[in-house]
XYZ file of C-alpha atoms in Angstrom:
701
model
C 105.004 70.680 144.893
C 104.207 74.519 145.535
C 101.527 75.959 143.623
C 104.001 78.841 142.570
C 105.661 76.443 140.512
C 102.364 75.302 138.166
C 103.069 77.940 134.976
C 106.147 75.087 134.873
C 103.429 72.401 134.187
C 101.741 71.421 131.601
C 98.081 71.152 131.630
C 97.529 68.558 129.119
C 98.816 65.571 127.484
C 99.488 67.845 124.775
C 101.879 70.352 126.762
C 104.334 67.719 128.122
C 107.959 68.917 126.986
C 106.611 72.273 125.755
C 107.793 74.054 129.275
C 110.782 74.458 130.651
C 111.990 74.866 133.885
C 111.037 77.987 135.214
C 113.957 79.929 136.516
C 113.317 80.752 139.673
C 109.320 80.382 139.673
C 109.369 81.718 143.271
C 111.623 85.599 142.479
C 109.278 88.660 142.081
C 111.639 91.490 142.093
C 110.087 94.961 144.564
C 111.996 98.092 144.857
C 112.453 100.608 147.383
C 111.527 104.138 148.514
C 112.809 106.886 147.387
C 114.092 108.876 150.488
C 113.023 112.894 151.284
C 114.511 115.372 154.201
C 111.750 116.823 155.968
C 110.347 120.166 155.404
C 107.974 122.572 157.148
C 104.918 123.090 154.669
C 102.330 124.886 157.078
C 103.378 127.810 158.244
C 105.581 129.512 154.691
C 101.710 128.305 152.761
C 99.554 129.706 155.286
C 101.319 132.464 154.474
C 101.323 132.405 151.211
C 97.666 132.364 151.106
C 97.045 134.918 153.599
C 99.529 136.977 150.547
C 98.262 136.208 147.907
C 94.478 135.950 148.508
C 93.401 137.337 152.696
C 93.432 135.571 156.034
C 89.346 134.648 155.316
C 90.847 132.340 152.565
C 93.453 131.210 154.821
C 91.435 130.317 157.651
C 89.257 127.736 155.065
C 91.882 126.389 153.955
C 94.484 125.925 157.050
C 93.378 121.851 157.510
C 94.493 121.140 154.388
C 98.434 122.870 155.025
C 97.856 120.818 158.226
C 97.153 117.254 157.207
C 99.482 118.420 153.944
C 102.195 118.838 156.567
C 101.517 116.161 158.736
C 101.420 113.894 155.976
C 104.498 114.242 154.588
C 106.458 114.383 158.370
C 104.546 110.836 158.582
C 105.767 109.801 155.593
C 109.450 110.723 156.169
C 109.845 110.361 159.385
C 107.866 107.216 160.947
C 109.264 103.922 160.409
C 106.643 101.921 162.161
C 103.447 101.793 159.093
C 102.899 99.106 157.726
C 103.243 98.515 154.300
C 98.972 99.168 153.948
C 99.612 101.672 156.243
C 102.293 102.943 154.104
C 100.287 103.369 151.065
C 97.026 105.221 152.908
C 99.167 108.240 153.813
C 100.775 108.932 150.422
C 97.294 108.412 148.920
C 96.211 110.909 151.356
C 99.280 113.152 151.209
C 98.330 113.736 146.908
C 95.214 114.185 147.399
C 96.171 117.476 149.915
C 99.364 117.954 146.951
C 96.888 118.014 144.324
C 94.816 120.105 146.468
C 97.492 122.850 146.941
C 99.133 122.842 143.538
C 97.404 125.837 143.022
C 99.704 127.370 144.778
C 103.345 126.723 143.100
C 102.646 129.049 139.693
C 106.037 130.424 137.920
C 105.530 133.559 139.638
C 105.078 132.565 143.573
C 107.790 133.915 145.527
C 111.000 131.973 146.691
C 111.261 133.089 150.026
C 109.081 131.062 150.733
C 111.686 128.954 151.094
C 110.555 126.104 150.535
C 112.732 123.682 149.209
C 112.992 119.156 148.725
C 115.027 117.119 148.682
C 114.935 114.002 146.888
C 117.902 110.722 147.271
C 117.909 108.148 144.334
C 116.268 104.976 145.718
C 118.259 103.150 143.680
C 121.469 104.930 144.359
C 120.698 107.235 147.542
C 124.573 108.704 146.970
C 122.287 110.891 144.007
C 120.823 113.543 144.842
C 118.219 115.902 143.308
C 117.505 119.567 144.553
C 115.218 122.005 143.903
C 112.816 124.253 145.356
C 109.567 124.505 144.358
C 108.274 127.936 143.841
C 108.065 126.338 140.136
C 104.642 124.931 138.923
C 107.863 121.760 138.054
C 109.324 121.367 141.248
C 105.430 120.566 142.556
C 105.288 118.412 140.180
C 108.752 116.834 140.896
C 106.955 115.721 144.468
C 103.778 114.659 142.628
C 106.044 112.295 141.163
C 107.638 111.953 143.829
C 105.144 110.206 145.698
C 104.165 108.726 142.852
C 107.374 106.716 142.158
C 106.580 105.409 145.997
C 103.049 103.581 145.521
C 104.315 102.095 142.837
C 107.409 100.833 144.914
C 104.997 99.998 147.818
C 102.557 97.848 145.731
C 105.844 96.442 144.238
C 107.376 95.498 148.178
C 103.112 94.345 148.649
C 103.319 92.218 145.302
C 106.130 90.934 146.564
C 105.740 90.026 150.957
C 102.120 88.144 149.643
C 102.216 84.465 150.005
C 102.625 83.145 146.339
C 101.648 79.543 147.573
C 98.590 80.288 147.706
C 95.894 80.849 145.405
C 94.717 84.496 147.668
C 97.930 85.119 147.892
C 98.353 84.883 144.358
C 95.789 86.784 143.626
C 96.763 90.114 145.856
C 100.208 90.282 144.739
C 99.059 90.545 141.297
C 96.596 92.889 142.048
C 99.359 95.088 143.753
C 101.538 94.229 140.998
C 99.451 95.231 138.334
C 98.898 98.413 140.641
C 102.940 98.760 140.879
C 102.239 99.242 136.758
C 99.316 101.214 136.769
C 101.567 104.390 138.966
C 104.975 103.265 136.907
C 102.947 104.099 133.535
C 101.748 107.329 134.343
C 105.445 108.302 135.909
C 106.112 107.400 132.877
C 103.583 109.157 129.993
C 102.874 111.948 131.833
C 105.219 113.121 134.067
C 108.765 112.322 133.686
C 108.827 113.810 130.284
C 108.303 117.056 132.394
C 110.646 117.404 134.989
C 114.385 117.130 135.288
C 115.322 114.521 137.897
C 116.898 111.575 139.942
C 116.835 108.047 137.427
C 114.852 107.169 138.759
C 112.123 109.479 137.479
C 113.619 109.396 133.947
C 111.395 108.579 130.597
C 114.128 104.724 130.143
C 113.855 104.120 133.944
C 109.772 104.471 134.967
C 108.629 102.715 131.270
C 111.087 100.009 132.598
C 109.028 99.535 135.519
C 106.262 99.754 134.026
C 107.073 96.551 131.547
C 109.180 94.427 134.972
C 105.790 94.778 137.339
C 102.999 94.422 134.277
C 105.365 91.581 133.334
C 105.085 89.770 136.929
C 101.653 90.660 136.944
C 100.893 89.139 134.152
C 102.945 85.627 135.066
C 100.442 85.319 137.875
C 97.158 85.970 136.044
C 99.267 83.322 133.697
C 99.198 81.032 136.829
C 95.315 81.631 137.717
C 94.439 80.336 134.658
C 96.700 77.590 134.592
C 94.581 76.725 138.711
C 91.177 77.330 136.854
C 91.604 75.838 133.795
C 91.818 72.720 135.400
C 88.706 72.682 137.675
C 87.090 74.767 134.328
C 84.410 72.345 132.784
C 82.421 75.003 131.288
C 85.686 76.472 128.776
C 86.226 74.202 125.155
C 90.233 72.830 125.469
C 90.674 75.442 122.480
C 89.588 78.433 124.363
C 91.709 77.198 127.453
C 94.682 76.497 124.979
C 93.975 80.331 123.348
C 93.822 82.128 127.182
C 97.705 79.936 128.152
C 98.964 81.162 124.608
C 96.977 85.023 125.422
C 99.129 85.311 128.373
C 102.630 83.721 127.157
C 102.986 86.056 124.633
C 102.071 89.212 126.852
C 104.166 88.455 130.233
C 107.456 87.407 126.596
C 105.787 91.124 125.946
C 106.704 92.965 128.559
C 110.144 90.701 130.315
C 111.043 91.190 127.469
C 110.631 94.999 127.075
C 112.054 95.210 130.464
C 115.115 93.169 129.730
C 115.563 95.562 126.641
C 114.894 99.153 128.195
C 117.992 98.654 131.166
C 120.263 96.293 128.894
C 119.763 99.052 125.891
C 120.781 102.704 128.187
C 124.298 102.444 129.495
C 123.508 104.626 131.930
C 120.374 102.368 133.044
C 122.778 99.459 132.893
C 125.359 100.112 135.409
C 122.036 102.047 137.720
C 120.591 98.545 138.573
C 124.010 96.450 138.471
C 124.395 99.001 141.480
C 121.448 98.924 143.334
C 121.377 94.669 142.364
C 123.785 92.905 140.459
C 120.958 89.884 140.183
C 118.369 91.746 138.114
C 120.158 91.720 134.801
C 120.399 88.051 134.738
C 116.821 87.209 136.250
C 115.870 89.756 133.651
C 117.109 87.745 130.769
C 116.086 83.724 132.194
C 112.937 85.344 132.318
C 112.426 86.787 128.913
C 114.190 83.826 127.186
C 111.856 81.907 129.066
C 108.829 82.751 128.419
C 109.599 83.870 124.781
C 110.289 80.668 123.357
C 107.011 79.454 125.394
C 105.001 81.803 123.368
C 106.562 80.545 119.851
C 105.598 77.294 121.092
C 102.331 77.868 121.547
C 101.390 80.933 119.136
C 99.337 78.324 116.660
C 96.683 78.719 120.168
C 95.989 81.358 119.531
C 92.592 82.000 117.960
C 91.671 84.094 115.031
C 90.219 87.269 115.522
C 86.325 86.207 115.408
C 86.803 83.451 117.618
C 88.455 84.946 120.461
C 87.209 85.745 123.659
C 86.888 89.741 124.458
C 90.216 90.892 127.152
C 91.122 93.602 128.657
C 94.505 95.290 128.099
C 94.501 95.207 132.268
C 95.447 91.951 134.092
C 91.935 90.648 135.660
C 91.426 88.612 138.155
C 88.508 85.770 136.416
C 85.965 83.592 138.205
C 86.931 80.592 140.911
C 84.695 77.435 141.417
C 83.107 76.028 144.459
C 86.755 73.744 144.598
C 89.383 76.368 145.250
C 91.401 75.927 147.866
C 90.406 78.601 149.842
C 86.735 79.911 150.573
C 88.541 83.979 151.642
C 90.090 83.386 148.437
C 86.687 82.815 146.876
C 85.455 85.991 148.681
C 88.093 88.389 147.501
C 87.293 87.610 144.249
C 83.524 88.031 143.402
C 84.328 91.681 145.016
C 87.050 92.647 142.284
C 85.008 91.094 139.669
C 82.389 93.879 140.683
C 84.375 96.729 140.876
C 82.761 98.552 138.390
C 79.452 99.288 140.405
C 80.294 101.139 142.521
C 82.817 103.957 140.548
C 81.607 106.168 138.705
C 82.760 107.676 135.425
C 82.281 110.919 136.693
C 84.079 112.484 139.876
C 81.291 112.987 142.311
C 83.201 115.585 143.850
C 80.326 116.731 145.951
C 78.658 113.867 147.035
C 81.821 112.802 147.860
C 83.264 116.087 150.956
C 79.556 116.098 152.039
C 78.164 113.442 152.348
C 80.378 110.538 152.488
C 81.304 109.507 155.628
C 83.980 107.015 154.270
C 85.992 110.580 152.999
C 88.329 112.066 154.796
C 88.052 115.277 153.347
C 85.081 117.253 154.159
C 83.897 121.480 152.441
C 82.270 122.694 155.612
C 80.186 125.979 156.055
C 81.473 129.221 154.174
C 82.937 127.218 152.267
C 85.724 125.729 154.433
C 88.049 122.610 154.148
C 88.338 120.321 156.834
C 91.105 116.870 156.112
C 90.655 114.822 158.441
C 94.221 112.793 159.221
C 95.161 110.958 157.678
C 95.171 108.404 160.220
C 91.926 108.679 161.680
C 89.206 105.739 160.899
C 85.808 106.350 159.843
C 83.280 107.105 160.033
C 84.248 111.052 159.716
C 82.027 113.877 160.187
C 79.541 115.038 157.746
C 78.242 118.705 157.510
C 73.994 118.065 156.418
C 73.166 121.589 156.632
C 72.943 121.674 152.857
C 69.816 118.740 153.312
C 67.770 120.955 155.350
C 66.419 123.743 152.491
C 63.102 124.110 152.399
C 63.818 126.155 148.643
C 60.801 125.878 146.953
C 63.343 125.484 143.758
C 64.196 121.757 144.817
C 60.193 120.933 144.300
C 61.528 121.189 140.057
C 63.100 117.763 141.009
C 61.232 114.048 141.122
C 62.146 111.858 143.587
C 61.953 108.090 143.072
C 60.778 106.017 146.926
C 62.788 103.121 148.183
C 61.543 99.598 147.863
C 61.700 98.045 151.055
C 62.477 94.282 151.626
C 61.197 91.829 154.510
C 64.360 90.934 157.628
C 66.231 88.534 157.218
C 68.669 86.037 158.656
C 71.392 85.646 156.632
C 74.429 85.000 159.011
C 72.841 81.868 159.582
C 72.073 80.636 155.939
C 75.660 81.524 155.033
C 77.642 79.859 157.705
C 75.198 76.919 158.066
C 76.576 76.608 153.634
C 79.795 77.109 154.457
C 79.907 74.202 157.357
C 78.435 71.958 155.032
C 80.239 72.684 151.897
C 83.402 73.458 152.972
C 83.958 72.538 157.374
C 83.667 74.801 160.289
C 87.356 76.065 159.833
C 86.086 77.176 156.705
C 83.517 79.192 158.041
C 85.575 79.770 161.223
C 87.812 81.799 159.190
C 85.565 84.038 157.324
C 83.525 84.964 160.466
C 83.479 88.224 161.002
C 82.332 88.633 157.602
C 79.512 87.336 157.844
C 78.588 89.007 160.804
C 79.222 91.849 159.151
C 77.178 91.339 155.631
C 74.317 90.496 158.308
C 74.918 93.381 159.710
C 74.602 96.168 156.866
C 71.462 94.027 155.496
C 69.560 95.216 159.350
C 71.076 98.882 159.172
C 69.752 99.012 155.791
C 66.617 98.416 156.223
C 66.295 100.864 159.777
C 63.829 103.962 159.357
C 65.845 106.148 161.337
C 68.951 106.632 159.390
C 69.790 109.574 157.307
C 69.971 109.639 153.645
C 73.848 110.138 153.783
C 74.618 107.316 156.440
C 71.947 104.937 154.578
C 74.064 105.313 151.241
C 77.285 104.068 152.857
C 75.422 101.197 154.153
C 74.101 100.816 150.866
C 77.115 100.761 149.443
C 79.030 98.637 151.632
C 76.181 95.326 152.032
C 76.884 96.239 147.714
C 79.981 95.449 147.881
C 79.870 92.284 150.255
C 77.076 90.777 147.724
C 79.236 90.689 145.379
C 81.413 88.637 147.165
C 79.305 86.311 148.332
C 78.029 85.977 144.120
C 79.512 83.140 143.826
C 79.035 81.044 145.973
C 75.250 81.090 144.646
C 72.926 79.490 144.113
C 73.242 77.987 147.292
C 71.912 74.601 145.594
C 72.712 72.208 148.755
C 72.364 74.684 151.148
C 69.486 73.398 154.051
C 68.279 76.599 154.914
C 69.490 78.532 151.973
C 68.518 82.679 151.868
C 64.884 83.534 150.279
C 65.209 87.195 149.896
C 61.894 89.328 149.563
C 61.628 92.948 148.209
C 58.082 94.635 148.140
C 57.518 96.761 145.310
C 58.530 100.456 145.143
C 55.960 102.261 143.146
C 53.269 99.429 144.630
C 53.885 98.156 147.988
C 51.376 95.577 147.747
C 53.602 93.597 145.049
C 55.979 91.549 146.089
C 59.006 89.176 144.861
C 60.607 86.204 146.920
C 63.618 84.263 145.237
C 67.051 82.783 146.262
C 68.414 85.256 143.537
C 71.477 86.959 144.330
C 70.908 89.051 141.401
C 67.416 90.411 143.013
C 69.307 90.581 145.778
C 71.978 93.214 143.767
C 69.186 94.938 141.792
C 66.509 95.623 144.065
C 70.341 97.656 146.238
C 70.652 99.409 142.696
C 68.030 100.580 142.631
C 67.906 101.805 146.428
C 71.173 103.815 145.817
C 69.662 105.143 142.405
C 66.395 106.166 144.228
C 68.273 107.802 147.536
C 70.574 109.467 145.509
C 67.409 111.129 143.968
C 66.255 112.059 147.231
C 69.364 113.613 148.475
C 68.885 115.960 144.911
C 65.426 117.034 145.975
C 66.435 117.872 149.936
C 69.490 120.016 148.284
C 68.402 124.090 148.397
C 68.728 125.092 144.788
C 69.347 128.732 144.954
C 73.054 128.005 146.451
C 75.660 127.315 144.398
C 76.793 124.344 146.544
C 73.201 122.884 147.086
C 73.282 123.284 142.648
C 76.508 121.020 141.903
C 75.255 118.200 144.756
C 72.292 118.113 143.439
C 74.033 117.065 140.268
C 76.282 115.261 141.439
C 73.158 112.893 143.194
C 71.806 113.072 140.320
C 74.798 111.621 138.532
C 75.776 109.276 140.866
C 71.328 108.024 140.550
C 71.986 107.489 136.719
C 75.383 105.298 137.831
C 73.505 103.289 140.290
C 70.199 102.806 137.536
C 72.239 102.235 134.276
C 74.751 99.190 136.589
C 70.913 97.938 137.302
C 69.687 98.085 133.366
C 72.941 95.231 133.361
C 71.616 93.189 136.317
C 68.267 93.186 135.510
C 68.594 91.183 132.643
C 69.326 88.301 135.455
C 66.857 88.492 138.052
C 62.468 88.480 136.939
C 61.201 90.225 140.048
C 58.447 92.664 140.154
C 58.296 95.550 137.048
C 60.917 98.380 138.456
C 63.676 96.039 138.447
C 62.891 95.959 134.596
C 65.740 96.445 132.039
C 62.994 99.103 130.459
C 62.443 101.051 133.659
C 66.002 101.730 134.543
C 66.300 102.945 131.259
C 62.980 104.961 131.835
C 64.437 106.540 135.645
C 67.679 107.053 134.327
C 66.031 109.477 130.379
C 63.706 111.614 134.020
C 67.246 111.606 135.264
C 68.851 112.680 132.119
C 66.430 114.822 132.038
C 67.257 116.642 135.319
C 71.013 117.486 134.736
C 70.380 119.565 132.059
C 67.822 121.077 133.158
C 70.381 121.550 136.170
C 73.414 122.785 133.932
C 70.409 125.350 132.165
C 70.024 127.270 134.748
C 73.405 126.913 136.712
C 74.062 129.923 135.369
C 78.493 128.991 135.876
C 77.954 125.933 134.034
C 78.214 127.198 130.649
C 79.178 130.742 128.471
C 76.804 130.422 126.084
C 73.534 128.214 125.708
C 69.961 128.114 123.916
C 67.047 130.463 124.489
C 65.448 127.581 126.011
C 66.169 124.892 128.020
C 67.008 121.060 126.501
C 64.683 119.443 129.141
C 61.674 119.495 128.401
C 62.500 116.339 125.002
C 64.293 114.462 127.681
C 61.365 114.313 129.991
C 59.102 113.778 126.620
C 61.650 110.632 126.090
C 60.864 109.988 129.687
C 57.259 109.626 129.181
C 56.784 107.794 125.867
C 59.519 104.840 127.679
C 56.311 105.195 130.232
C 54.072 103.738 127.740
C 56.076 100.499 127.485
C 55.061 99.065 130.277
C 52.477 99.064 133.059
C 55.028 101.138 135.427
C 53.989 103.303 138.161
C 51.270 105.826 136.876
C 50.066 107.111 139.085
C 54.115 108.912 139.173
C 54.927 109.125 135.695
C 51.906 110.035 133.621
C 51.357 112.944 136.569
C 54.209 114.079 137.460
C 56.390 114.527 134.204
C 53.430 116.713 132.606
C 54.701 119.357 134.965
C 57.899 119.100 134.212
C 57.439 119.560 130.288
C 56.251 123.565 130.627
C 58.578 123.651 133.918
C 60.574 127.931 134.358
C 64.166 129.042 135.121
C 64.810 129.584 138.607
C 67.694 132.702 139.489
C 70.560 130.876 141.439
C 71.917 132.530 143.524
C 76.520 132.438 143.864
C 79.387 133.089 145.487
C 82.615 131.728 144.035
C 84.729 131.050 146.315
C 87.707 130.932 144.496
C 90.632 129.670 146.889
C 88.176 126.702 147.677
C 87.356 126.352 144.718
C 90.750 125.399 142.727
C 91.577 123.308 146.326
C 88.433 121.392 145.112
C 89.497 121.142 141.604
C 92.792 120.186 142.189
C 91.289 116.959 144.522
C 89.009 116.550 141.832
C 92.468 115.848 139.459
C 93.679 113.629 142.122
C 90.639 111.714 142.204
C 90.540 111.150 138.555
C 93.981 109.597 138.909
C 93.713 107.414 141.645
C 90.961 105.681 140.075
C 89.755 102.321 141.285
C 92.287 100.211 138.579
C 94.959 101.927 140.422
C 93.560 100.602 144.100
C 92.318 97.305 143.661
C 89.579 96.118 145.685
C 90.832 93.267 146.987
C 93.726 95.299 149.027
C 91.758 98.363 149.908
C 90.709 95.014 152.534
C 94.645 95.382 153.894
C 93.774 98.966 154.628
C 93.081 99.752 158.753
C 90.183 102.201 157.211
C 87.988 98.639 155.484
C 84.913 98.145 157.502
C 86.660 93.701 156.552
C 90.424 93.235 156.956
C 92.156 89.732 155.635
C 94.192 88.850 158.189
C 96.030 85.522 158.001
C 94.217 84.670 155.031
C 90.879 85.124 156.916
C 88.228 87.731 156.675
C 87.405 89.652 159.711
C 85.529 92.840 161.463
C 87.412 96.140 161.566
C 87.715 95.981 165.399
C 89.184 100.275 165.939
C 86.103 101.203 163.396
C 83.733 99.029 165.512
C 85.314 100.920 168.315
C 85.053 104.122 167.255
C 81.314 103.943 166.259
C 80.251 102.682 169.393
C 81.559 105.015 171.175
C 80.050 107.908 168.436
C 77.089 106.406 169.149
C 77.039 106.179 172.964
C 78.609 110.111 172.756
C 75.077 110.900 170.049
C 73.331 109.502 172.845
C 74.370 111.680 176.248
C 73.516 114.911 173.764
C 70.364 113.900 172.965
C 69.433 113.337 176.936
C 67.719 116.143 178.245
C 69.492 117.841 181.244
C 68.729 117.415 184.610
């Protein structure tokens, strides 16, 4: 029997008879995209910027306007794009759209001639026509794009092979992402726009509930599969989890069904599109409602309940899973919070990340690379080349050093021994990428931004292989050797993936402090980048404090050390804020930073850690004086950056699951036919750029 039918099977003798045959177990609903007519955006928007601001301002943002125009054209007119490529295009367009949103104010001139035409996805004969000269109309355009993102994710979910563990996992995350986009539409956008029926409050909530139900149903199937091989959870806990999931699936299906039937317009709209939807939802809600009621007694009282998440999350998989690819994919999903700071680090992203297609160039000029151009993207490092004495007010931490390691050989041998040669071949490209990234991060000639990107990519790979550890049956398990960052005479060698992860987290935090130290604090751009870098460092050391509990190593990887380093960073952030004239309108007569430095200084006495660094360096900051900052607000640039930040906040990691990122054309590692392979396109681009740089560095003949 296919795995997708497991939900109909009992998980213990007590469950026999409790489950009726699940109607249409393989059927998952998806929705079509909204269609739109082509619109020329570049010329009218550039004219608007030149008129409202200046010609020089128009030159600063014309790259964004060009990319905005290309994105919309490709989104509307190209029919050759795969589902992941359509998603990448929509996300890129949404970011550009949010950046230009400040141009669409209530007093904008209608003579710009821009008019959007959007058709109802379920009834193409029903059209909403509205000009874009008002604020509400740009909201309509944004809502239509978010709708299409939800629709694309629903189609990705429905297209996955749900007879495999990997396919069910990808489908679950895709439906979960679709549900989140429709939740945003329902709660934020639908109430403020007058549009086609597919963007109304009742319909967006219906779609949110539908895709939440389908994601929860797949989660239930996954839980039943995992419980069969899980020897650690008690029977009562397993029954509680299943009962809780049955209740969740039932609630979502019932709400989606009720919303459609309670609104005659919604009923008519759905039936005109597909008359099988309502019978399908009726059967689903009836089945799961009955099963939820029968399992109600299995739900544990509050004090005995395990912690649960409101969103559908992936759960760990043991070594006996049917697919090694699924084990690795779940690894990255379980730890996506590691590289997702709560704060939006816009300047760190747009100035230094070679994976961000949007860039801030000299003079406040914005560069938006085409959505279909693969990374790495050119970056502007001039902001790091300052020799200003103001940078001396910041303290940077040294990086940890490690010994080389043939990680490819160790991992591949383990896969062959534990699974088979064919399973090892399925992840061959991934294993080579992991080994290459670890070698790359040790190079001395890397710039700070490139090293940061390399460390982040390697961290993601570590999370993917973490479920494999400890490799107790391996003939040559990897032994990680790292040296103390503050005392190179001390080292630690362990077969502990948490030790490796903690060391990488430390280096990410330390590297961000070095980025901050290298910034020119006399400029507004350098000041903002330094603050972003310090917030980034604080994020990494926070994650290190959690990981340090699982790794016993050199002293700088201890929980207390991570806390102390975060206190130092917090003091530096406060100091930067206090000395930045645009940070607040009212401030005290003296900076609170010395108090935070004192706290860090006191923490350093808890254990003998890096005394030369802490005791000799912190005291000078206890009496630090302020320094002036030369600022240049750059109105049009700042407005566009503000829109970019809003887009990033909405397109949070929860709406873009990391495992689905492995389907993207711009991911270093891709899922292809159930295998994990290195992205050949990106590798070709890197080699071409490397060759170009070598040619440019050669002296003239």
